[in-house]
CSV table of C-alpha atoms and ligand atoms in Angstrom, one decimal:
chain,number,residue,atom,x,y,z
N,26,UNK,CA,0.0,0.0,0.0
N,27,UNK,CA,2.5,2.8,0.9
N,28,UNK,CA,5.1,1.8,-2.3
N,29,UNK,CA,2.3,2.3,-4.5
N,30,UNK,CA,1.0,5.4,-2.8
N,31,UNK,CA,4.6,6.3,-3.0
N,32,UNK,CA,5.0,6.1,-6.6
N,33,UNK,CA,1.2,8.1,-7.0
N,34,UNK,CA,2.4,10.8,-5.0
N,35,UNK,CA,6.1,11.0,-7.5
N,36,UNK,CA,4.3,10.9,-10.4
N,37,UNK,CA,2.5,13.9,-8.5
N,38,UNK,CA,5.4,15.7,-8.1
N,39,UNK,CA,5.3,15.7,-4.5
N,40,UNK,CA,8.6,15.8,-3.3
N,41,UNK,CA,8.1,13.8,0.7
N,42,UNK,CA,6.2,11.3,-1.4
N,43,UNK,CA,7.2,8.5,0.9
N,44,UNK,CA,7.0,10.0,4.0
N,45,UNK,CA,3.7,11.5,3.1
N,46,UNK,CA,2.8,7.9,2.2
N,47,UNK,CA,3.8,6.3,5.5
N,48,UNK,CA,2.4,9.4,7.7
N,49,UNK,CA,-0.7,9.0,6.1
N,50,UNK,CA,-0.6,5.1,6.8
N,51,UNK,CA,0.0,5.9,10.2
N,52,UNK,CA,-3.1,8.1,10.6
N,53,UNK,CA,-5.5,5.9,8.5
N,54,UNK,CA,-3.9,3.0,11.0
N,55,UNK,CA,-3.6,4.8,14.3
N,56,UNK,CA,-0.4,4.2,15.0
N,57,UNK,CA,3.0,6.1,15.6
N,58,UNK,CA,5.2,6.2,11.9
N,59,UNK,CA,7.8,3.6,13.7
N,60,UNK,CA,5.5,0.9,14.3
N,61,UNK,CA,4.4,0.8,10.7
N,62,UNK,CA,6.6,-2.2,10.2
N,63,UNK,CA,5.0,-4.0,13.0
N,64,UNK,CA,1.1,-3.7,11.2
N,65,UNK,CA,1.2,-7.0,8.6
N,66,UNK,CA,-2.6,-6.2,7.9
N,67,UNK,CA,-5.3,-3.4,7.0
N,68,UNK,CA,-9.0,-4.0,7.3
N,69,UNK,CA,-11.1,-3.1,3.9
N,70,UNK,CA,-12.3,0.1,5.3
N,71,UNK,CA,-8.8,1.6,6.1
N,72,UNK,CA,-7.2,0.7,2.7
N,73,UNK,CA,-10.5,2.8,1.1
N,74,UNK,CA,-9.9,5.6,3.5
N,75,UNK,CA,-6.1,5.2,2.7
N,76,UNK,CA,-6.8,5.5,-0.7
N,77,UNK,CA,-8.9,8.8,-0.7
N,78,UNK,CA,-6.5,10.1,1.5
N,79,UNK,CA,-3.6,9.7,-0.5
N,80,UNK,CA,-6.0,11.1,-3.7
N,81,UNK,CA,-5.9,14.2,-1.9
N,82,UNK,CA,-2.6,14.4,-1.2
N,83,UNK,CA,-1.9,13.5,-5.2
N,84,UNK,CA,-3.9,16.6,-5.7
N,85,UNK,CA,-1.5,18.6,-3.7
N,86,UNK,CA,-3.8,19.4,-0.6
N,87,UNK,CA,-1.0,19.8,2.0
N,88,UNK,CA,0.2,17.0,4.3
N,89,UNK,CA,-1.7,18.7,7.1
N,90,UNK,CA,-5.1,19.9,5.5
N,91,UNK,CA,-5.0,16.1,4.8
N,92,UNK,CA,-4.8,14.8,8.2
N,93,UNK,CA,-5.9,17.7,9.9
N,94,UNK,CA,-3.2,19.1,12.1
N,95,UNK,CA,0.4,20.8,11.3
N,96,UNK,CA,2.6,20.1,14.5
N,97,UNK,CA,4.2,22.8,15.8
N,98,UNK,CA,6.6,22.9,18.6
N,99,UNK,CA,4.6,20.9,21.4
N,100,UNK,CA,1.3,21.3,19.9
N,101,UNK,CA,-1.3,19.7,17.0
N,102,UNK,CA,-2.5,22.5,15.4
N,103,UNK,CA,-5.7,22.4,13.6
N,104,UNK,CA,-5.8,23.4,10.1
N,105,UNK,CA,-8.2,23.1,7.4
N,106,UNK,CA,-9.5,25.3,4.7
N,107,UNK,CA,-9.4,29.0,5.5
N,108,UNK,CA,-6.0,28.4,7.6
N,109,UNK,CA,-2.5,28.8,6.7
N,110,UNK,CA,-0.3,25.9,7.2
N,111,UNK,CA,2.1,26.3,10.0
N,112,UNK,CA,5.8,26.3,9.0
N,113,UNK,CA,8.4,24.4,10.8
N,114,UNK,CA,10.9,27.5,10.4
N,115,UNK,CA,8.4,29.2,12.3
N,116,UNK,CA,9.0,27.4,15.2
N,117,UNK,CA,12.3,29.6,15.7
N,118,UNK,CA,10.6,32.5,15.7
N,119,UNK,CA,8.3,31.1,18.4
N,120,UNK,CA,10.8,30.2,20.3
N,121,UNK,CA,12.5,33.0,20.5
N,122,UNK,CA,9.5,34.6,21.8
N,123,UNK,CA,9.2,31.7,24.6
N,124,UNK,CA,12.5,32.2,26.1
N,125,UNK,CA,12.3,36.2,26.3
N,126,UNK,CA,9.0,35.3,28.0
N,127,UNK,CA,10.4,33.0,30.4
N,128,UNK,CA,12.8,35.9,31.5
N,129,UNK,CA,10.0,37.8,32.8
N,130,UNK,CA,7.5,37.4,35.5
N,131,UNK,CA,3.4,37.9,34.1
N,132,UNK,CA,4.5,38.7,30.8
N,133,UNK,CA,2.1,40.4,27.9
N,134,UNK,CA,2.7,38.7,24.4
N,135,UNK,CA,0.7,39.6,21.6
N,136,UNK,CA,1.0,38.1,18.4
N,137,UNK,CA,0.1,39.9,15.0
N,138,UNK,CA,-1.7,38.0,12.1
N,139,UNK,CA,-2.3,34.7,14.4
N,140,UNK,CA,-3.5,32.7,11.7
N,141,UNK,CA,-4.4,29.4,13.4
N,142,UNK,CA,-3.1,30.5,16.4
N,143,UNK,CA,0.7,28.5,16.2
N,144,UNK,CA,2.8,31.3,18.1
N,145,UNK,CA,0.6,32.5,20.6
N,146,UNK,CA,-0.7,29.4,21.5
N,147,UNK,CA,3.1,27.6,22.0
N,148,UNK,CA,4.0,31.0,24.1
N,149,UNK,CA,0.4,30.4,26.6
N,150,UNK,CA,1.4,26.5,26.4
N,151,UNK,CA,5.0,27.0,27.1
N,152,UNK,CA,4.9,30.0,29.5
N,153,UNK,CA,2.0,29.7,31.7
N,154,UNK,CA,2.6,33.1,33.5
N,155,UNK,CA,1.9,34.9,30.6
N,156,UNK,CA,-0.9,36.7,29.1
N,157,UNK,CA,-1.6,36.3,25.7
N,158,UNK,CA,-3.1,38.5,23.1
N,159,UNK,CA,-4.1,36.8,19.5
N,160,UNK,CA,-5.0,39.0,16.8
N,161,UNK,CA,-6.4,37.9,13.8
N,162,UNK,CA,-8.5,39.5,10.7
N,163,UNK,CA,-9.6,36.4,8.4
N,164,UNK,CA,-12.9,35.3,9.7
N,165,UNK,CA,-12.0,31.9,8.3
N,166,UNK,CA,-8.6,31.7,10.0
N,167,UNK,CA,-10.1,33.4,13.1
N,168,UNK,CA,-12.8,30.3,13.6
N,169,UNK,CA,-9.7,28.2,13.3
N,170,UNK,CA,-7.9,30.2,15.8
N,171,UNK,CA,-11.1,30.0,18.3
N,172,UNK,CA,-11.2,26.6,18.4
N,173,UNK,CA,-7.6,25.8,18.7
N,174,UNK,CA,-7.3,28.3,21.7
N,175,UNK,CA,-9.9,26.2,23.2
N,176,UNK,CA,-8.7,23.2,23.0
N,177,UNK,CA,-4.9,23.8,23.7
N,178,UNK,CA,-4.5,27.2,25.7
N,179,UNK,CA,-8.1,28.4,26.6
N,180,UNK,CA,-6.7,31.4,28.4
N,181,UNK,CA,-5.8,33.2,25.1
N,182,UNK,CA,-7.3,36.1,24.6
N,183,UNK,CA,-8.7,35.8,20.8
N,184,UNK,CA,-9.0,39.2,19.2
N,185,UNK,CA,-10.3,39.9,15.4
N,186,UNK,CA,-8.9,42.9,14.4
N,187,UNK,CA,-6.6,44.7,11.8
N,188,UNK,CA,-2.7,45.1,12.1
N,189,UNK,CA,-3.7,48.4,9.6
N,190,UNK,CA,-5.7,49.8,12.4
N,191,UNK,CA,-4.1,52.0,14.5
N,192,UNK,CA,-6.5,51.6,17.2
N,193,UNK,CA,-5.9,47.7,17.4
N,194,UNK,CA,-5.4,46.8,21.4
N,195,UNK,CA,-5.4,50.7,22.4
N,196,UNK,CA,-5.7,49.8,25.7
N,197,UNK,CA,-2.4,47.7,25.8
N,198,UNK,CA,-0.1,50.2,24.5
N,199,UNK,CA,3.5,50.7,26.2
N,200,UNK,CA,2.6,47.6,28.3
N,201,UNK,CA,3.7,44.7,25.9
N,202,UNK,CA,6.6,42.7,27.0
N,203,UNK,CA,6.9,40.5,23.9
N,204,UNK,CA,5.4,41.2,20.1
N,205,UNK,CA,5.3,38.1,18.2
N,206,UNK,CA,4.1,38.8,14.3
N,207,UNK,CA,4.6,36.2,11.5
N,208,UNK,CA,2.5,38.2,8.8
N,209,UNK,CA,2.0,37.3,4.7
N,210,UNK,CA,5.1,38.6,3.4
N,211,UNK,CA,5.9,37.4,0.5
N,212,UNK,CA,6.1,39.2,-2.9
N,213,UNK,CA,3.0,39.4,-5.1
N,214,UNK,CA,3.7,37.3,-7.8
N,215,UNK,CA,6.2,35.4,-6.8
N,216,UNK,CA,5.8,31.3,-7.9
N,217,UNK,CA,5.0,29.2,-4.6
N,218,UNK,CA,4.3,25.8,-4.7
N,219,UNK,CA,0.7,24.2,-5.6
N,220,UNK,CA,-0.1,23.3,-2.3
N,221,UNK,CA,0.4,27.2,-1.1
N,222,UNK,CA,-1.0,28.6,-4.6
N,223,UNK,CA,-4.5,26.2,-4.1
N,224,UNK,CA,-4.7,26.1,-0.9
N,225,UNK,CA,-3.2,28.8,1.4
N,226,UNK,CA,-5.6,31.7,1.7
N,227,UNK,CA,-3.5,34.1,-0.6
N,228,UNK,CA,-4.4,36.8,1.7
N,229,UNK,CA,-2.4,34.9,4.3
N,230,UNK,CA,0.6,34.5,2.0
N,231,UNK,CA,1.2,37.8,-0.1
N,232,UNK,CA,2.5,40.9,1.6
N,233,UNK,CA,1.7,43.2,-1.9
N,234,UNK,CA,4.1,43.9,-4.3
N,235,UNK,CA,7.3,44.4,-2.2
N,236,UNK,CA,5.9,41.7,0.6
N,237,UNK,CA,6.1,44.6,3.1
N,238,UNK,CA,2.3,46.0,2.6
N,239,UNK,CA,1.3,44.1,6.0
N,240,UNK,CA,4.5,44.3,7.4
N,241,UNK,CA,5.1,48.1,8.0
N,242,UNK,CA,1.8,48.1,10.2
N,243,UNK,CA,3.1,45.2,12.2
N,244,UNK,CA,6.3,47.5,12.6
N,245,UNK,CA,4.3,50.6,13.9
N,246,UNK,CA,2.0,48.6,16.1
N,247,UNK,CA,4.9,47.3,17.9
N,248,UNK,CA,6.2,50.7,18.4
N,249,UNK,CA,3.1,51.7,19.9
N,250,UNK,CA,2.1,48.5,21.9
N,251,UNK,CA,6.3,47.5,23.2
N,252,UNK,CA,7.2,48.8,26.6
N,253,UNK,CA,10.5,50.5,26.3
N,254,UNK,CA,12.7,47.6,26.0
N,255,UNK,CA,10.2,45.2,25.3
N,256,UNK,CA,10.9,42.5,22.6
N,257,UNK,CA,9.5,42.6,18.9
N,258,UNK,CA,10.3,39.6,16.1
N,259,UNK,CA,9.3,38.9,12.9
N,260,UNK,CA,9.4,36.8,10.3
N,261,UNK,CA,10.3,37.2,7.0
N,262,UNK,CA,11.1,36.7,3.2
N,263,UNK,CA,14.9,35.9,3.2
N,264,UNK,CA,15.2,38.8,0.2
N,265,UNK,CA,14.2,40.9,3.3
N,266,UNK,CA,17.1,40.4,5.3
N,267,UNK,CA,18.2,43.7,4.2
N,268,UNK,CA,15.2,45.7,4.1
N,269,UNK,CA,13.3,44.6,7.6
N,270,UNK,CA,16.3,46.0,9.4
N,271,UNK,CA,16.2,49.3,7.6
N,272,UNK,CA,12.6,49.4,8.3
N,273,UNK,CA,13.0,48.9,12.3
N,274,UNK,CA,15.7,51.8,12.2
N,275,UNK,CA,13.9,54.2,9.7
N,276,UNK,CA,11.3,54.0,12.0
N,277,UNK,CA,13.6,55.9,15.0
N,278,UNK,CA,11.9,53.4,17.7
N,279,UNK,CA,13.7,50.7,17.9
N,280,UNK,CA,17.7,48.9,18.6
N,281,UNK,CA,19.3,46.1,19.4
N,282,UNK,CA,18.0,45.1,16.1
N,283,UNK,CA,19.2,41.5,14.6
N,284,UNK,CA,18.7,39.0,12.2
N,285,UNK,CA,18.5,35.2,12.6
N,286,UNK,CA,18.6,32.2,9.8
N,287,UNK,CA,15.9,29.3,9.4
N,288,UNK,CA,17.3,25.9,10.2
N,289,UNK,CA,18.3,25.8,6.0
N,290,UNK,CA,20.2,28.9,7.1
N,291,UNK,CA,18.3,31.4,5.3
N,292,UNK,CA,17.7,34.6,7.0
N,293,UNK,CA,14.5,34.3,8.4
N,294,UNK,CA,13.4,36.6,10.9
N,295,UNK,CA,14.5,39.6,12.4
N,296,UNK,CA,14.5,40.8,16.4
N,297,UNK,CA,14.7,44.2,18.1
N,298,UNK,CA,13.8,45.8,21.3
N,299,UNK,CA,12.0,48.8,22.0
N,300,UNK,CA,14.1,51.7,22.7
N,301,UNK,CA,13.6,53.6,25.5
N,302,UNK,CA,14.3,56.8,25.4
N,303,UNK,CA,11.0,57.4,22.9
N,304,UNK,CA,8.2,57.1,24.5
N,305,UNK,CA,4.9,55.0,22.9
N,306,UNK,CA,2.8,57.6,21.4
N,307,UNK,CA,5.6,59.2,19.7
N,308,UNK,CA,5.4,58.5,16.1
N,309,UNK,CA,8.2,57.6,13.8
N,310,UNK,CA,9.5,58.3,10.9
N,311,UNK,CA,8.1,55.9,8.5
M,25,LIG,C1,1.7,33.9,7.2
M,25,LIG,S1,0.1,33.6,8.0
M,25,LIG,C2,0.8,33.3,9.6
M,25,LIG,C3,-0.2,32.5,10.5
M,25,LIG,C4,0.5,32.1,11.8
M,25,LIG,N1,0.9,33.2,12.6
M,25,LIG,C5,1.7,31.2,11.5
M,25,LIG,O1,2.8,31.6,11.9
M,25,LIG,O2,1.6,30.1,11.0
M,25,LIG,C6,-0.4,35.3,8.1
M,25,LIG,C7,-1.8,35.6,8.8
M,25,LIG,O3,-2.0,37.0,8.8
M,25,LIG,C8,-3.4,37.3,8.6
M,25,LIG,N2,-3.5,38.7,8.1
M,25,LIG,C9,-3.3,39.2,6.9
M,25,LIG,N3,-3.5,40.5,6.9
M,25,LIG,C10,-3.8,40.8,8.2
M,25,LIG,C11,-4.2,42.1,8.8
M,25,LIG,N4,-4.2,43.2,8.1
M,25,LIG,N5,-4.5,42.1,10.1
M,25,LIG,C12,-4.5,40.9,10.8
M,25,LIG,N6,-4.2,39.7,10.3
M,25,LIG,C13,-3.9,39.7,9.0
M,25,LIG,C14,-3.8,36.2,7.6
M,25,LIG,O4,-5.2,36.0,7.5
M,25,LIG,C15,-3.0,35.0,8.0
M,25,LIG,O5,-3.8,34.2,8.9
């Protein structure tokens, strides 16, 4: 069963075929992937449901739309239609935001375009002490978001709003001790993949025609929402390595800034602090 789902999925171009193949044996089987070799038979119904399963996957629905959760750090994540697919890279990012939490004691963290809710809801599971803001515009995303705060860190606070609007969590300005934003950054136009061109919402994907249109309000709501000397990553394209940092210091309210590389070594996201010697309703210069 998995060699010949194996070869359907190469003929598919999909590049994991045979891990996808055994992952998706293991689901349809409920088992772990390493004791596979220890199952010598499948009833009729989970061959048929192997079989549609694998369809799907020959169709390029992702891995995790598939099965119906991305892991992520310690969590299953569910995804489905209307959510973006939680990136392993991603996880760095995340993390980075969990140790700097860790440092402090009833730490606010807010994280910017949620999407399912992958970031926020690793810091609230990894860092109980802390309060956690999740904001979110997609209504479709958002109803994933909902339901995964509830089931894996029920005391996030779920918020729909707008990284565009200035007014977005007014009443937690200057008080944010960590500002967590993966946002859709890349380039408009760009080729991706068929799983993230059918499948990801786009509007969770594209950042406009530089990849920056969602990005520079992510950078001023920091600004307004950071404590002085509060922390502030994101992610981003790696052709942005250059232009993220020249973003943080156009914007005259921020230091310490640095850049970090995905486990392929690609730059990948970018970290500042707050500065402290502006204070949060000052504006900046971009
Ligand atoms: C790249 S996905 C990231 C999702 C999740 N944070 C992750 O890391 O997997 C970007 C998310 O930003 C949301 N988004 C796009 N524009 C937004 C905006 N103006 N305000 C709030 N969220 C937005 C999209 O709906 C999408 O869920």
């Amino acid at each position: 069963m998995i060699a010949d789902a194996t070869a359907t999925l190469e003929s598919a171009g999909v590049e994991s075929a045979r891990n996808d193949a055994e992952l998706l044996a293991a689901f349809v089987l409920g088992v772990s992937r390493g004791r596979l070799a220890l199952i010598d038979r499948a009833t009729a119904e989970q061959r048929d449901a192997f079989v549609r399963l694998v369809a799907r996957r020959r169709d390029r629905e992702p891995l995790q739309y598939v099965m119906g959760t991305a892991a992520f750090r310690y969590l299953d994540v569910a995804v489905g239609p209307g959510a973006f697919v939680p990136r392993p890279e991603t996880e760095l990012l995340a993390g980075w935001g969990v140790d700097l939490a860790r440092e402090l004691t009833e730490p606010v963290v807010v994280d910017l375009c949620a999407g399912p809710g992958p970031i926020a809801l690793s810091v609230a599971h990894e860092v109980p002490t802390a309060t956690v803001y999740a904001v979110e515009k997609s209504p479709a995303a958002l109803s994933w978001l909902r339901r995964n705060a509830a089931e894996l860190a029920p005391r996030t606070h779920v918020v729909a709003g707008d990284v565009t609007d200035p007014a977005l969590l007014r009443d937690l300005r200057g008080v944010v001790d960590v500002l967590l934003s993966n946002p859709p950054y890349v380039p408009e136009g760009t080729p991706v993949p068929p799983e993230v061109a059918r499948f990801d919402p786009a509007t969770a994907v594209f950042g406009g025609p530089d990849g920056l249109t969602v990005v520079r309000p992510v950078i001023a709501r920091a600004a307004e929402l950071l404590r002085p000397g509060g922390g502030l990553a994101i992610e981003h394209d790696e052709e942005h390595a250059t232009a993220l940092p020249e973003l943080l210091r156009a914007d005259g309210r921020f230091d310490r800034i640095e850049r970090h590389v995905d486990l392929t070594g690609r730059p990948r996201f970018t970290t500042a602090r707050r500065s402290t010697d502006t204070a949060p309703w000052q504006t900046g210069s971009s």
